GROMACS .gro file of C-alpha atoms in nm:
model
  439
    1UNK     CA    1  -0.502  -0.272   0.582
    2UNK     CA    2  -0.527   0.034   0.772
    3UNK     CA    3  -0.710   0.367   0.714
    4UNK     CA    4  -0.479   0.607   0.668
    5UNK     CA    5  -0.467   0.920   0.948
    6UNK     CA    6  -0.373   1.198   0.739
    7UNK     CA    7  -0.224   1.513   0.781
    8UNK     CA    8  -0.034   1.781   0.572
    9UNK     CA    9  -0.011   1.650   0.159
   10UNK     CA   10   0.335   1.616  -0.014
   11UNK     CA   11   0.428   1.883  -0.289
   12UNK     CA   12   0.728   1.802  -0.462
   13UNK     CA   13   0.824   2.241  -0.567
   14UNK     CA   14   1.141   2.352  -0.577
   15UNK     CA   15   1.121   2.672  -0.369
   16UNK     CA   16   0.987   2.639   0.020
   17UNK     CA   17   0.678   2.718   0.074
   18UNK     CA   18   0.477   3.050   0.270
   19UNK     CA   19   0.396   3.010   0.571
   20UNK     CA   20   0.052   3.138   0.783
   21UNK     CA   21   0.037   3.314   1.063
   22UNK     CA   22  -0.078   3.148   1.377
   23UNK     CA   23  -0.432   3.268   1.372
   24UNK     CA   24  -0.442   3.228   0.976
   25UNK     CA   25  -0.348   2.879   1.019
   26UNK     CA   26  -0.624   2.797   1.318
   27UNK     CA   27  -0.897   2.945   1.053
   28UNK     CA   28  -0.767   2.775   0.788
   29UNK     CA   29  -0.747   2.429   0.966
   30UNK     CA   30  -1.103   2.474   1.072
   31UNK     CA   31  -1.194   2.515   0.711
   32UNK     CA   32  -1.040   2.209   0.623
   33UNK     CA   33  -1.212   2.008   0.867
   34UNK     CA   34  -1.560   2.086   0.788
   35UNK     CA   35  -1.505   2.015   0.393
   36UNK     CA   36  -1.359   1.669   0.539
   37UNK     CA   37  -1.671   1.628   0.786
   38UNK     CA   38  -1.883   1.732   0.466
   39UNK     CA   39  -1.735   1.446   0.259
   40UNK     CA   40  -1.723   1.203   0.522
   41UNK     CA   41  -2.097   1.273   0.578
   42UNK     CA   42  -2.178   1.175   0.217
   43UNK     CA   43  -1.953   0.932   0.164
   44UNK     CA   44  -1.910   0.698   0.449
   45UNK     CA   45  -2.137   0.505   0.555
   46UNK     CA   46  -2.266   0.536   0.899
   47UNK     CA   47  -2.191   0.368   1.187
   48UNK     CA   48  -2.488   0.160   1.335
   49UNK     CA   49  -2.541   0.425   1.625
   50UNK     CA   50  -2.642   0.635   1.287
   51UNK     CA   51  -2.361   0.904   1.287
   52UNK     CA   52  -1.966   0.909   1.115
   53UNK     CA   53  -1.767   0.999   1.405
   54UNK     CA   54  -1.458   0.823   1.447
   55UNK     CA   55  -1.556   0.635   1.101
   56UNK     CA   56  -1.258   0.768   0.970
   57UNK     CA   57  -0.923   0.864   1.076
   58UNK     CA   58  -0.890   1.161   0.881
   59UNK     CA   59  -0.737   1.567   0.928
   60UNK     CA   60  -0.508   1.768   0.654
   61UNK     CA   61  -0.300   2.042   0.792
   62UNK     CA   62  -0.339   2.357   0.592
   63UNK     CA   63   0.081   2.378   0.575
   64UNK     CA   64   0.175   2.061   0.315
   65UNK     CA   65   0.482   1.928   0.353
   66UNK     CA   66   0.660   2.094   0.030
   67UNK     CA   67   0.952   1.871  -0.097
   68UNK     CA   68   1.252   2.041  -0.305
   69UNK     CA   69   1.310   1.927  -0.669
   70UNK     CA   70   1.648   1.750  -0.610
   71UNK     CA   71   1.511   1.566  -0.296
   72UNK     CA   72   1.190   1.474  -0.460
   73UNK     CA   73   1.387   1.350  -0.766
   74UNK     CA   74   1.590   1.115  -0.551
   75UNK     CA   75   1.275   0.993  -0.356
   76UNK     CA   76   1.119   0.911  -0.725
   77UNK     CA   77   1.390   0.765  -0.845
   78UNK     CA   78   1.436   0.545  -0.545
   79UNK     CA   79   1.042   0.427  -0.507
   80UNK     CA   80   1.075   0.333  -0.909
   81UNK     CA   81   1.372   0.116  -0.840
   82UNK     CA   82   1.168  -0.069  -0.546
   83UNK     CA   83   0.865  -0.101  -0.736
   84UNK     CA   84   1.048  -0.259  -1.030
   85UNK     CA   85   1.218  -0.468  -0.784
   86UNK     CA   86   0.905  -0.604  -0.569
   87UNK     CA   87   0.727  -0.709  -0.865
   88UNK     CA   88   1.022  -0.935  -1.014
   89UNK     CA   89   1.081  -1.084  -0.665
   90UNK     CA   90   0.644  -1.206  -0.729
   91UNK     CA   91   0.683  -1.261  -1.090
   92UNK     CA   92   0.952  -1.490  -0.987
   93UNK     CA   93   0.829  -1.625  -0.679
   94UNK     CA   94   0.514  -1.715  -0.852
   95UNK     CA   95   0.689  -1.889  -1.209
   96UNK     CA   96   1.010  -2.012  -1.191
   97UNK     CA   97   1.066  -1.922  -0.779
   98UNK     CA   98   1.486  -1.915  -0.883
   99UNK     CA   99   1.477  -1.637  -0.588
  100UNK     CA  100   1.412  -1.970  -0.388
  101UNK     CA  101   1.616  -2.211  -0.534
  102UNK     CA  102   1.927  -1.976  -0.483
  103UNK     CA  103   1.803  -1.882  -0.174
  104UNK     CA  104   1.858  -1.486  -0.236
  105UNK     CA  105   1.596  -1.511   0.030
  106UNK     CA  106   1.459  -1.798   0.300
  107UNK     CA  107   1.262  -1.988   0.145
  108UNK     CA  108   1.112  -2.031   0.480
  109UNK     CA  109   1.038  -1.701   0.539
  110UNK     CA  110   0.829  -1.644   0.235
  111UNK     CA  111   0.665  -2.012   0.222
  112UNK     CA  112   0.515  -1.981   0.506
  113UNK     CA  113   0.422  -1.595   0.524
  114UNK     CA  114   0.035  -1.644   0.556
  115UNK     CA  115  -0.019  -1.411   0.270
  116UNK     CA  116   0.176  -1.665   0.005
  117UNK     CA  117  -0.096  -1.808  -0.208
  118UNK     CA  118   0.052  -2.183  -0.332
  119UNK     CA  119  -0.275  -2.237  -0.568
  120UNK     CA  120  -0.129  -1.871  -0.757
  121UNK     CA  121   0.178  -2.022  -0.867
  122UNK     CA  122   0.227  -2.085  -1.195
  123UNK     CA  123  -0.140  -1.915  -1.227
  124UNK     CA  124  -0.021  -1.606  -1.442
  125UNK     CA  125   0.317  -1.711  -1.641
  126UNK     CA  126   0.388  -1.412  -1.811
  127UNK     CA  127   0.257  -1.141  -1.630
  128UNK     CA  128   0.584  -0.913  -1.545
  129UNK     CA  129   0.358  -0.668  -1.315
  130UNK     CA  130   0.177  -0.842  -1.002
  131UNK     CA  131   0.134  -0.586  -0.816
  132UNK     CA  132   0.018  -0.266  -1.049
  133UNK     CA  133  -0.042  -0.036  -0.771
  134UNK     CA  134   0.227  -0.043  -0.491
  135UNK     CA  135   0.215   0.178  -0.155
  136UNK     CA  136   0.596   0.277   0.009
  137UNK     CA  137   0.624   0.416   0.330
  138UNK     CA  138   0.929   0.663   0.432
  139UNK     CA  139   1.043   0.865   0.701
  140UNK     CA  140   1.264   1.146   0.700
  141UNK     CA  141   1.595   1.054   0.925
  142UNK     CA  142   1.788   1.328   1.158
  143UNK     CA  143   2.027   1.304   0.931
  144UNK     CA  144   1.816   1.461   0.685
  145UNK     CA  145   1.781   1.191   0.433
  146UNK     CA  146   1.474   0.947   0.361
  147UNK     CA  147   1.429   0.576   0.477
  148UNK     CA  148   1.212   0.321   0.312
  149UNK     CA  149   1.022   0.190   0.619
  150UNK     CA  150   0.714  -0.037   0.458
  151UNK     CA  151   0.572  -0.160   0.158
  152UNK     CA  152   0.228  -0.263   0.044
  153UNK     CA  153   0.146  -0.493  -0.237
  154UNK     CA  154  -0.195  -0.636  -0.149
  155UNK     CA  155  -0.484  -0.399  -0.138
  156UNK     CA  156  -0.311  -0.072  -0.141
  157UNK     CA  157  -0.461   0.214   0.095
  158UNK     CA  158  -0.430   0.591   0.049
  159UNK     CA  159  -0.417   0.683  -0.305
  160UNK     CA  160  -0.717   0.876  -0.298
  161UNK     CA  161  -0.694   1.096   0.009
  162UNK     CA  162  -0.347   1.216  -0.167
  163UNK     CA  163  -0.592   1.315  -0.444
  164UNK     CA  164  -0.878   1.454  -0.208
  165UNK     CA  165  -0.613   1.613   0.004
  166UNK     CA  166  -0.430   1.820  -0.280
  167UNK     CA  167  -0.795   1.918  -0.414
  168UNK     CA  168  -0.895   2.055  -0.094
  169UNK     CA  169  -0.562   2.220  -0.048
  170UNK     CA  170  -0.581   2.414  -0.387
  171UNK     CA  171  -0.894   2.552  -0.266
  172UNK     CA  172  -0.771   2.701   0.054
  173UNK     CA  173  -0.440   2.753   0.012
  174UNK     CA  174  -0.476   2.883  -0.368
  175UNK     CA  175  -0.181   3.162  -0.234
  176UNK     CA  176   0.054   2.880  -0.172
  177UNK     CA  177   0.056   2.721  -0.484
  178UNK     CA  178   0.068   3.049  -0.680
  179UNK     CA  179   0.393   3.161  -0.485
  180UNK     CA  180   0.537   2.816  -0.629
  181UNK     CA  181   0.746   2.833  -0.957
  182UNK     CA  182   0.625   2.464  -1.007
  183UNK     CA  183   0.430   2.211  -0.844
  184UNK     CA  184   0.325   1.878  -1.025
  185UNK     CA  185  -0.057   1.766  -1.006
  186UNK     CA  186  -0.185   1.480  -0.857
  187UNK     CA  187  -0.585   1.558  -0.942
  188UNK     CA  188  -0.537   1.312  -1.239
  189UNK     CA  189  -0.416   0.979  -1.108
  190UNK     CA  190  -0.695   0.807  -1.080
  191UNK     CA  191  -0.713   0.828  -1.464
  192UNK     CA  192  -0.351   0.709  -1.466
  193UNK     CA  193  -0.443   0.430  -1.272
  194UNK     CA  194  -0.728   0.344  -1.500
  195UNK     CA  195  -0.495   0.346  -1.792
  196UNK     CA  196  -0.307   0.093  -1.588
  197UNK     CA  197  -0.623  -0.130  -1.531
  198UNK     CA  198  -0.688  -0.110  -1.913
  199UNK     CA  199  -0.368  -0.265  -2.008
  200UNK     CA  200  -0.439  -0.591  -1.841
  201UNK     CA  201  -0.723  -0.686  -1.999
  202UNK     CA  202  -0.639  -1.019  -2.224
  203UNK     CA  203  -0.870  -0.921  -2.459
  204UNK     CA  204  -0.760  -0.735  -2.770
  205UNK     CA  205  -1.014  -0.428  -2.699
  206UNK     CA  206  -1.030  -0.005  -2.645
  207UNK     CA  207  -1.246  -0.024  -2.434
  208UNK     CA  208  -1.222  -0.396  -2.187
  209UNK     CA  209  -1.530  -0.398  -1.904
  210UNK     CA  210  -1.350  -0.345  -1.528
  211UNK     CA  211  -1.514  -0.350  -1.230
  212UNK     CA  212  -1.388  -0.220  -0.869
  213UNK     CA  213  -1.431  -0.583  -0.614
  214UNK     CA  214  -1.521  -0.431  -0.270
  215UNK     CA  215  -1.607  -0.613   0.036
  216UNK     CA  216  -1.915  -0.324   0.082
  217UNK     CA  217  -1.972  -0.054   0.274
  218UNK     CA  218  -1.851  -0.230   0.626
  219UNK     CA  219  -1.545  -0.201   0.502
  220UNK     CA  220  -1.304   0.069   0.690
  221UNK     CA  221  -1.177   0.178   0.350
  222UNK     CA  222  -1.468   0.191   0.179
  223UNK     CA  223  -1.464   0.571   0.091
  224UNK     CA  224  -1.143   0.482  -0.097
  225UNK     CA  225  -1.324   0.250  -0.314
  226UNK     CA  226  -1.643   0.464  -0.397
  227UNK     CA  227  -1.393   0.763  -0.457
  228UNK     CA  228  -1.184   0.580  -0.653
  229UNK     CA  229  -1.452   0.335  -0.888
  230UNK     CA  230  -1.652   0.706  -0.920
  231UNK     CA  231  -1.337   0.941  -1.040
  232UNK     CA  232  -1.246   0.567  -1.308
  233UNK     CA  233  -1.608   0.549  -1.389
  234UNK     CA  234  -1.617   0.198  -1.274
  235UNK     CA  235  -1.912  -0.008  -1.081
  236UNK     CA  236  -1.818  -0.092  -0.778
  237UNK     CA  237  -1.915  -0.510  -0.731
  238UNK     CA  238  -1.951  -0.729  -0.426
  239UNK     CA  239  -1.855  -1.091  -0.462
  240UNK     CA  240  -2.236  -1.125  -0.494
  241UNK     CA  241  -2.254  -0.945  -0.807
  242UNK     CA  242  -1.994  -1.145  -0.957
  243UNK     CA  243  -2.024  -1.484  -1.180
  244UNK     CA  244  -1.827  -1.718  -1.295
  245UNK     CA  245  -1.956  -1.933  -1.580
  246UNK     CA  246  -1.785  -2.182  -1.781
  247UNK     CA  247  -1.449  -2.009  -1.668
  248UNK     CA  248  -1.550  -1.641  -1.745
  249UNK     CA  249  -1.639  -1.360  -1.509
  250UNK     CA  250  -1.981  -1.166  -1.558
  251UNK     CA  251  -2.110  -0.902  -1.383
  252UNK     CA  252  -2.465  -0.900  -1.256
  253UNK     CA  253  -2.752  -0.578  -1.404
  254UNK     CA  254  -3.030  -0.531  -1.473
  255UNK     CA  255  -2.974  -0.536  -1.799
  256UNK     CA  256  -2.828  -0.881  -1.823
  257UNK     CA  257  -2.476  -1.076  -1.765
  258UNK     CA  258  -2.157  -0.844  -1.832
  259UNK     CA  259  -1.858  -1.040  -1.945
  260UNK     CA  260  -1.582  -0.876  -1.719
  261UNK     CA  261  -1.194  -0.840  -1.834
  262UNK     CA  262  -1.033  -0.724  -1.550
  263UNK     CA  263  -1.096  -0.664  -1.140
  264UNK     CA  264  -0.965  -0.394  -0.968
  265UNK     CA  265  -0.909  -0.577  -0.621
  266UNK     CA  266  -0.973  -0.401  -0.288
  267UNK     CA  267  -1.068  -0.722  -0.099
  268UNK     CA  268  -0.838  -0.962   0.091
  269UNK     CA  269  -0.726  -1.181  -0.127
  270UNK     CA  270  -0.774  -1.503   0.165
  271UNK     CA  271  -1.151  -1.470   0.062
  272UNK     CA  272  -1.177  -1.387  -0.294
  273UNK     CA  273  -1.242  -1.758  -0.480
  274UNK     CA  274  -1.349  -1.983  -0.136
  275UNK     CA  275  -1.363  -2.251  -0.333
  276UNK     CA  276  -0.968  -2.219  -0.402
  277UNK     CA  277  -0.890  -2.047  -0.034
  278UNK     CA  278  -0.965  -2.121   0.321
  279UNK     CA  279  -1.214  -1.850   0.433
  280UNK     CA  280  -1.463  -1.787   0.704
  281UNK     CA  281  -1.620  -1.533   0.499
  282UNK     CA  282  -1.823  -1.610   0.166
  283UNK     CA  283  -1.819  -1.301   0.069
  284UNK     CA  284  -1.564  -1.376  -0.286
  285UNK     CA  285  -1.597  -1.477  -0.641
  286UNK     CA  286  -1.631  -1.923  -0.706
  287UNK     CA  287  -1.430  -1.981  -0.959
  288UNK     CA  288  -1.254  -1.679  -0.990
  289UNK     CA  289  -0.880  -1.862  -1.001
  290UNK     CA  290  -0.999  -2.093  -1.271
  291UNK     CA  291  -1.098  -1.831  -1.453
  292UNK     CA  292  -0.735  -1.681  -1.408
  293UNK     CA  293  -0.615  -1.948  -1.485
  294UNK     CA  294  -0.798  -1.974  -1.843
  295UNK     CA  295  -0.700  -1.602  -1.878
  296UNK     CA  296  -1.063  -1.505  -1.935
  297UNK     CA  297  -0.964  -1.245  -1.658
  298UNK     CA  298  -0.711  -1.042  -1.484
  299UNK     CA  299  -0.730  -0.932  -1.152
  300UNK     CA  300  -0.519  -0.635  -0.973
  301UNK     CA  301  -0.310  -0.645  -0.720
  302UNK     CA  302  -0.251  -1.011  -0.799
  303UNK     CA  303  -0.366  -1.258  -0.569
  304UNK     CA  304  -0.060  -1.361  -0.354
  305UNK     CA  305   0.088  -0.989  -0.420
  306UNK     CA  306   0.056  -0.959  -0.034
  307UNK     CA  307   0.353  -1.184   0.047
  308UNK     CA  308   0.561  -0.846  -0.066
  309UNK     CA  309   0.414  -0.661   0.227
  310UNK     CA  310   0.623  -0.923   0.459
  311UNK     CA  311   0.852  -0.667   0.684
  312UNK     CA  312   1.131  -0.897   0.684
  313UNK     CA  313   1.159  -0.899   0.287
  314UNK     CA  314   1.322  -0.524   0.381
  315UNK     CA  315   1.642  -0.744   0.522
  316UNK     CA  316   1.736  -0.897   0.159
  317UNK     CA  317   1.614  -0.613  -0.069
  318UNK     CA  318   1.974  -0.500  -0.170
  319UNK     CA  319   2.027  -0.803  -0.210
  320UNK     CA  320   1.703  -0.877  -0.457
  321UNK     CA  321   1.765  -0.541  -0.630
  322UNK     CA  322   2.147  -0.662  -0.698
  323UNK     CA  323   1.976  -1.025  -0.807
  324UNK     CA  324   1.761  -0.894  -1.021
  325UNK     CA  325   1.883  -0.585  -1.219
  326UNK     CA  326   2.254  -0.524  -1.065
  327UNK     CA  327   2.184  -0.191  -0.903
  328UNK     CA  328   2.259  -0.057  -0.571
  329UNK     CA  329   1.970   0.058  -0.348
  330UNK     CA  330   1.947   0.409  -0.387
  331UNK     CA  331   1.783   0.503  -0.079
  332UNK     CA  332   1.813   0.273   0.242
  333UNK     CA  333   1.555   0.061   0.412
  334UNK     CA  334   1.535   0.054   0.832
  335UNK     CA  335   1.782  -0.193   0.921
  336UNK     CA  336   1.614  -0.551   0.972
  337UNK     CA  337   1.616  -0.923   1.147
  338UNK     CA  338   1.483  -1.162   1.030
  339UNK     CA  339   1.378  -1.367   1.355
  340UNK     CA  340   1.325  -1.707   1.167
  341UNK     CA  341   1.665  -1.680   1.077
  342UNK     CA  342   1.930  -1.836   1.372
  343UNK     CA  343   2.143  -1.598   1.314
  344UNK     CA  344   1.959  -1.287   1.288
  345UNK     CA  345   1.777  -1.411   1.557
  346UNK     CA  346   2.102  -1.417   1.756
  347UNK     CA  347   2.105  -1.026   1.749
  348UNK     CA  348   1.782  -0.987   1.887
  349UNK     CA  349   1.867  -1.201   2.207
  350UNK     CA  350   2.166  -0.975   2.243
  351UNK     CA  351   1.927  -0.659   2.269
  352UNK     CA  352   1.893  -0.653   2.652
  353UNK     CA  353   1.819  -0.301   2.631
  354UNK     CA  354   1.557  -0.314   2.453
  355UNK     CA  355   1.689  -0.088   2.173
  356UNK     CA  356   1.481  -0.314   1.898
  357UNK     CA  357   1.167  -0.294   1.754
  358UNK     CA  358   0.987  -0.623   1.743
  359UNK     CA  359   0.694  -0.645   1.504
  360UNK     CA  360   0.459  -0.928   1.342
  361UNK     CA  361   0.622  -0.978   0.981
  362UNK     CA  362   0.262  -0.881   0.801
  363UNK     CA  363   0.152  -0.555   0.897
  364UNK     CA  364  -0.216  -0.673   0.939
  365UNK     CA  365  -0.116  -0.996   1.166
  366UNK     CA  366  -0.263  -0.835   1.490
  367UNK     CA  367  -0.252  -1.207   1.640
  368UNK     CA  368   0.142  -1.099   1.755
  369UNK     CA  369   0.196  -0.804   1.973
  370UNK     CA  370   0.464  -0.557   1.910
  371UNK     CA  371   0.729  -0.370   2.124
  372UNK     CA  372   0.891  -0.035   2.031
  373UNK     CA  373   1.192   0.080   2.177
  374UNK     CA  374   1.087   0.315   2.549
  375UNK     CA  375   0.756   0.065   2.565
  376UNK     CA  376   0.653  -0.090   2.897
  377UNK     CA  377   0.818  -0.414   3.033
  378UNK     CA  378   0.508  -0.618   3.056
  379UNK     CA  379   0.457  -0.519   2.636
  380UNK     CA  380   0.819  -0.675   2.548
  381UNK     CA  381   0.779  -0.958   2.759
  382UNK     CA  382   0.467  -1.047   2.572
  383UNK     CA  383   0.610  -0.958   2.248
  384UNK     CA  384   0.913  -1.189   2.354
  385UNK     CA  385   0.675  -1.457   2.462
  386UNK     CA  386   0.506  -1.467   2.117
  387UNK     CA  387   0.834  -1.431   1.960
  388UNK     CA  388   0.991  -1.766   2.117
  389UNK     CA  389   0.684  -1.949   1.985
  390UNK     CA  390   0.674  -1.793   1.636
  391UNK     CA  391   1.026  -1.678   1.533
  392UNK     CA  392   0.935  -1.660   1.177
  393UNK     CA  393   0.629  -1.401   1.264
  394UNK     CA  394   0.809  -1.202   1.379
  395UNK     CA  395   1.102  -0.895   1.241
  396UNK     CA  396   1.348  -0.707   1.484
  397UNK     CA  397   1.406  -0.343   1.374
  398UNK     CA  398   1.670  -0.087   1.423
  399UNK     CA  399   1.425   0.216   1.515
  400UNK     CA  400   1.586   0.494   1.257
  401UNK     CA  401   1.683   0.841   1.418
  402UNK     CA  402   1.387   1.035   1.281
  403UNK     CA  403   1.333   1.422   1.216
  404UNK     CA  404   1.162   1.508   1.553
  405UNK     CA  405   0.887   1.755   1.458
  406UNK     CA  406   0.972   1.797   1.108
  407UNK     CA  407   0.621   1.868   0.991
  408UNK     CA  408   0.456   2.151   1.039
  409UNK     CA  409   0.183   2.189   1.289
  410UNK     CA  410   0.174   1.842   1.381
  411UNK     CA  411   0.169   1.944   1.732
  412UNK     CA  412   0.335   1.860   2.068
  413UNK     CA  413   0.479   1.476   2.073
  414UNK     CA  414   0.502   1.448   1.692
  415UNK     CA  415   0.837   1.248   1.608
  416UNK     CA  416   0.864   1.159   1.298
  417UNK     CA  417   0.767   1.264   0.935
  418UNK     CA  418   0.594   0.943   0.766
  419UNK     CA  419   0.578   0.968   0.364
  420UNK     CA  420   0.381   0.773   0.152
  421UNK     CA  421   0.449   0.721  -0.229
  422UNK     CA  422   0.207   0.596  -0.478
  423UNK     CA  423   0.346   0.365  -0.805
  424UNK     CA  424   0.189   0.245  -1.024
  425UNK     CA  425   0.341  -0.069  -1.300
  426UNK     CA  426   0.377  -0.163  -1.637
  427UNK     CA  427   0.640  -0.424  -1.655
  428UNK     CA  428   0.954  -0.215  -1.601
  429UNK     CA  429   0.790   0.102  -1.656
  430UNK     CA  430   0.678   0.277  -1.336
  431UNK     CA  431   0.485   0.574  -1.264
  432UNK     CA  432   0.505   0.771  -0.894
  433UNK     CA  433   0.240   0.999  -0.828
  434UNK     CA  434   0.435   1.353  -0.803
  435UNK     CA  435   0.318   1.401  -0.391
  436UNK     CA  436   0.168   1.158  -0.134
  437UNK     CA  437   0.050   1.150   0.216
  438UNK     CA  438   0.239   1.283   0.541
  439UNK     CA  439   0.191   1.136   0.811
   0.00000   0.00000   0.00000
């Protein structure tokens, strides 16, 4: 998963907000970045030529993105409906799979999406919630409305510099959110998303042990984890520190074994049990599936959650919102093809203009070069090349119209408004963190 570059936060308010004058806005900016360079300096780890630049992709514009009540209510309403939606289409995909046996969707296309785990099915019957934190990705059309563009299920990036972002924001800009008549908080969702945590543990307790699983400090993300296991009051574990005996989890301290009820996941899930899963890197938990599997544990996102991430689910999600609760999409996804499909397929041989994106179905599949609409010749050719070996890698894409410069300050070039929504799941019940990250 990527680090997330970002820039101005996401107030939902109901009245626009002030703006700063040019010079105001250059010293405010300035601010900004030096409390970011302070808490990159003490939180990331550094880079083996000893310093943090570059470590992480990270500016806030002192201008958020303010979002009117009636538009943010639609935007809520719509990432609820998704979220509620995503995590049938894995509850079902990983029990009775009737999503496959009616082929609402190909069973092809999910089967053999790299990020379907066959050893989690059947693992975690009655669990209505795989995926308890979810990540949704929109951009703001010409038209003025909002389009669902991705969604991440797996180890879901961002949360936290929403949270980070908004605190620094009330510090500098404490004139802006006094002018609002309302703004909703965001300070507190970690908390929220410990709640969450708390609710999976299978034993009947107050007060179940939960640890944060992190691949360690190499990992590109891991600020995210040490904010996030700090602001829960959780320890943050490496596979190391985990064991499994006689089907239960314990934590490694000093002062002995900790029996652990449930993992907050921030690790691919290819290497987290390699005795279940093909891995190169032993860096996971042995055992950890059997344990799972004699629900001495819970573990969140699921493992197997990332098959939800696959682009080319966005071409049947009408259709698995319809399926599974009889409701209409109430905001749109980017028109998609799925390539594995002949007949999708079909429309993406008829694109001699180029007028299609063509992406790798998993966001993180690198392996399969893209082409966006206006790229060179020699990058579509490739991306066609790959595609006529790998259909079913890849998804064709009807580029929306986007707001051009719709975001303040973002500069020459900028041309679209990217918004990310945090959700977080309890069975049908879903709760979107009021704001997110623009992009």
């Amino acid at each position: 998963m990527e680090t997330l570059p970002t820039t101005p936060d996401s107030v939902p308010a109901t009245d626009p907000a002030p703006r700063l004058a040019a010079r105001d806005a250059r010293v405010s900016a300035a601010r900004l970045r030096r409390a970011i360079a302070e808490v990159n300096s003490v939180h990331t780890p550094a880079q083996p030529s000893g310093d943090w630049s570059g470590a992480l992709a990270w500016a806030l514009d002192p201008e958020p993105v303010v979002l009117d009540a009636p538009t943010w209510s639609t935007i809520e309403a719509a990432v609820q409906q998704r979220a509620r939606t995503i995590n049938a289409f894995l509850a079902d995909l990983y029990t009775h799979q009737n999503v496959l046996r009616q082929r609402i969707v190909p069973p092809e296309m999910v089967l053999g999406d790299p990020f379907f785990r066959r050893a989690c099915v059947g693992l975690e019957p009655t669990r209505a919630s795989p995926a308890t934190l979810l990540r949704f990705d929109l951009v703001k059309t010409a038209a003025g409305g909002w389009m669902f563009v991705e969604s991440f299920a797996n180890t879901t990036v961002g949360a936290s510099f929403a949270v980070q972002n908004r605190r620094f924001l009330t510090q500098e800009r404490g004139d802006l959110f006094a002018a609002l008549p309302e703004f909703r908080v965001v300070t507190d969702f970690p908390l929220r998303l410990l709640e969450h945590l708390k609710r999976l543990s299978l034993r009947d307790t107050d007060n179940p042990t939960i640890v944060l699983l992190t691949t360690g400090p190499e990992d590109p993300n891991y600020f995210e984890h040490s904010f996030l296991a700090r602001k829960m009051g959780l320890p943050l574990a490496q596979g190391a520190d985990l064991l499994v005996l006689e089907e239960r989890v314990f934590f490694k301290t000093i002062a002995g074994l900790v029996p652990v009820d449930v993992i907050y996941r921030r690790m691919n899930d290819r290497h987290v049990d390699p005795v279940v899963f093909n891995t190169d890197r032993l860096i996971g938990v042995p055992g950890l599936v059997s344990s799972i599997r004699a629900r001495r544990v819970a573990v969140a996102n699921a493992i197997g959650a990332g098959v939800a991430d696959n682009r080319a689910l966005e071409a049947y999600l009408p259709r698995l919102t319809r399926y599974y609760f009889g409701e209409r999409t109430l905001l749109p996804g980017v028109p998609s093809y799925y390539c594995g499909d002949v007949d999708q397929l079909a429309v993406v041989h008829d694109d001699t203009d180029g007028a299609l994106a063509l992406l790798p179905t998993q966001p993180s599949h690198h392996a399969f070069p893209s082409a966006l609409p206006g790229c060179a010749a020699e990058q579509r050719r490739l991306a066609l090349r790959e595609l006529a070996q790998h259909p079913h890698g890849y998804v064709a894409r009807v580029w929306p119209q986007v707001a051009a410069g719709s975001a303040p300050n973002l500069g020459p070039g900028a041309r679209e408004t990217r918004l990310s929504c945090f959700a977080l799941c309890d069975g049908r019940d879903v709760e979107v963190m009021p704001g997110g990250l623009c992009r």
